[in-house]
């Protein structure tokens, strides 16, 4: 079992990565400090629950916990205020009190939704992340929880740290290939922003990663989580440096919003966004080779780097205006300086972004 | 102008109490650190907005701010997830960004709702409380923000401190008498929990307070806010001692929930709850004189201390089971030991509470 600590003072917590961890989840809850007398709420979705929910409930009950569960429809559409309210109703009816905790058993949608439930139920109760996708290695670490508003993604949320992240690699075995690649987009992102060597390692081990080789995957997730933990340890509430984790996300979120959440998978959308950021870098005078290398890496990981022609540039620009990174009238972008190094550029011109969008839609070379 | 500081480390903030403060609200926003480039959202209600909103908007605009406003229907029914979503939509459409702030211009309902908007919009933006009721001297200090769930009051929320509380006494002049008395319930509560002298002072100055005499009222609000600030300074997230502020609230919230929010005003409900706590104290062996003195004080302030006979004891008990203070299977009550001193009793028997409810419904002496 691999173990990492996210260092946030009194809100520090461990991430455990390994095989067979679900079997001991009851003991982990005790280690996390959850009281046996107070009911636990497990939130999962229609993809994950049939495979793992019973096992989790059994382990929790054998450790003396009362368990209520709420299974949401799989997919980004469930990250809504309406579903949030349904989960809260289950929590109230299940008798959750101020010593209770919420366990998020699933991918990023489950984690974000269940996390906002945990953050706001009775003004905040216990929380554990049990990610079952590769993508969730990113969203389950760092305490960003949220639901979507019809006008913008992740608009309602909180910074709310879990007490523990439990990553059972066995749950990844049944992921469909597109989900695997989508998850690897956030993995390689951590290399692109801070660790050149790791980024090229991902490219070199793309085949093993796509085949879910346990050794390669375990290392990639550990390294990805460790980079993320390092960044948020220095800037929990995203006042500054934490924003580098948003590489590719401004364009990526706009793609998701315009396409309707769910047309592109999240990792696919941010892969296109990362290609866009590299194009923006070239526009701002950085080496075009950054773009070429970024596209090579993403392509090796079976990820898209171009935007289908039916996407409207105007709609994408409009969606970006609602993005949280549109601060005080100017656009902020995370722009690569090299592979493994990025800058936060806060006065990007909308016209440059608009041109990048056009380039992303061009066939062949963007130049 | 009176001024108090709520001491919470890096989240410390000032409370200003005085006349004519609304005129300078633009300058206060600058003092609070809100950026002129980012839009401000003023949330108010149908009672308060016609009187003060234009004045507030004018002051903000003359200080260089862009302002969007959202006026909710006055009343507890607006503290819902549905109205919360409407306010969020206004915020998005108004272009609020991460440097924006929400100003709550109104009573407790506006403050709680707008506070949860500020706490969750883009995971938290700036927040200022501008209370326009006496009751809100309590809710505007301390950072508890929330909306109601149909099954329980204040179920969804956060601990989220404002950057400033601006208390313009001029806004209290038009309060209806029932609202004045309701507000004074929380004022005298602060005496009952921690300041015997202040509690009797309230009783002795009941007539001036009910007549909104500026000198008496200014002192009462300053003292009430100061006691609250002292308590929360030691326990921001209610892990322990802060719970004493809930004197009267367990029964009070149940009365509000069963009667339908709005039948009794909040202060009226907790006045009955405080009488109930004093009855519980007697049941647990404390001096009956505590009850007699509590009832005298509340009566002097034109507040109810008895429960109308149509309230069902069973329904009240059921409502308390959903209350946040029902922790790990036992009931926790704040119980007076004397006037100006309370204890947190965490193993109160439901049967004792049930008997107290019956006593509150009896005509004449409860004994």
PDB file of N, CA, C and O in Angstrom, chain A residues 306 359-366:
ATOM      1  N   UNK A 306      -8.104  18.251 -30.544  1.00  0.00           N
ATOM      2  CA  UNK A 306      -8.785  19.150 -31.475  1.00  0.00           C
ATOM      3  C   UNK A 306     -10.260  19.271 -31.119  1.00  0.00           C
ATOM      4  O   UNK A 306     -10.835  18.344 -30.530  1.00  0.00           O
ATOM      5  N   UNK A 359      -8.018  28.028 -33.959  1.00  0.00           N
ATOM      6  CA  UNK A 359      -6.918  27.111 -34.294  1.00  0.00           C
ATOM      7  C   UNK A 359      -7.227  25.673 -33.877  1.00  0.00           C
ATOM      8  O   UNK A 359      -6.859  24.729 -34.571  1.00  0.00           O
ATOM      9  N   UNK A 360      -7.911  25.539 -32.724  1.00  0.00           N
ATOM     10  CA  UNK A 360      -8.249  24.193 -32.235  1.00  0.00           C
ATOM     11  C   UNK A 360      -9.228  23.489 -33.159  1.00  0.00           C
ATOM     12  O   UNK A 360      -9.342  22.273 -33.152  1.00  0.00           O
ATOM     13  N   UNK A 361      -9.958  24.286 -33.955  1.00  0.00           N
ATOM     14  CA  UNK A 361     -10.944  23.700 -34.866  1.00  0.00           C
ATOM     15  C   UNK A 361     -10.363  23.412 -36.260  1.00  0.00           C
ATOM     16  O   UNK A 361     -11.005  22.752 -37.075  1.00  0.00           O
ATOM     17  N   UNK A 362      -9.157  23.954 -36.535  1.00  0.00           N
ATOM     18  CA  UNK A 362      -8.541  23.782 -37.845  1.00  0.00           C
ATOM     19  C   UNK A 362      -8.075  22.343 -38.060  1.00  0.00           C
ATOM     20  O   UNK A 362      -7.555  21.714 -37.140  1.00  0.00           O
ATOM     21  N   UNK A 363      -8.208  21.845 -39.284  1.00  0.00           N
ATOM     22  CA  UNK A 363      -7.626  20.528 -39.574  1.00  0.00           C
ATOM     23  C   UNK A 363      -6.131  20.674 -39.860  1.00  0.00           C
ATOM     24  O   UNK A 363      -5.676  21.716 -40.297  1.00  0.00           O
ATOM     25  N   UNK A 364      -5.369  19.625 -39.578  1.00  0.00           N
ATOM     26  CA  UNK A 364      -3.928  19.671 -39.822  1.00  0.00           C
ATOM     27  C   UNK A 364      -3.221  20.589 -38.834  1.00  0.00           C
ATOM     28  O   UNK A 364      -3.705  20.818 -37.736  1.00  0.00           O
ATOM     29  N   UNK A 365      -2.081  21.123 -39.212  1.00  0.00           N
ATOM     30  CA  UNK A 365      -1.304  21.981 -38.324  1.00  0.00           C
ATOM     31  C   UNK A 365      -2.080  23.259 -38.004  1.00  0.00           C
ATOM     32  O   UNK A 365      -2.737  23.829 -38.868  1.00  0.00           O
ATOM     33  N   UNK A 366      -2.021  23.693 -36.724  1.00  0.00           N
ATOM     34  CA  UNK A 366      -2.731  24.928 -36.367  1.00  0.00           C
ATOM     35  C   UNK A 366      -2.089  26.164 -36.996  1.00  0.00           C
ATOM     36  O   UNK A 366      -2.700  27.231 -37.004  1.00  0.00           O
TER      37      UNK A 366
END
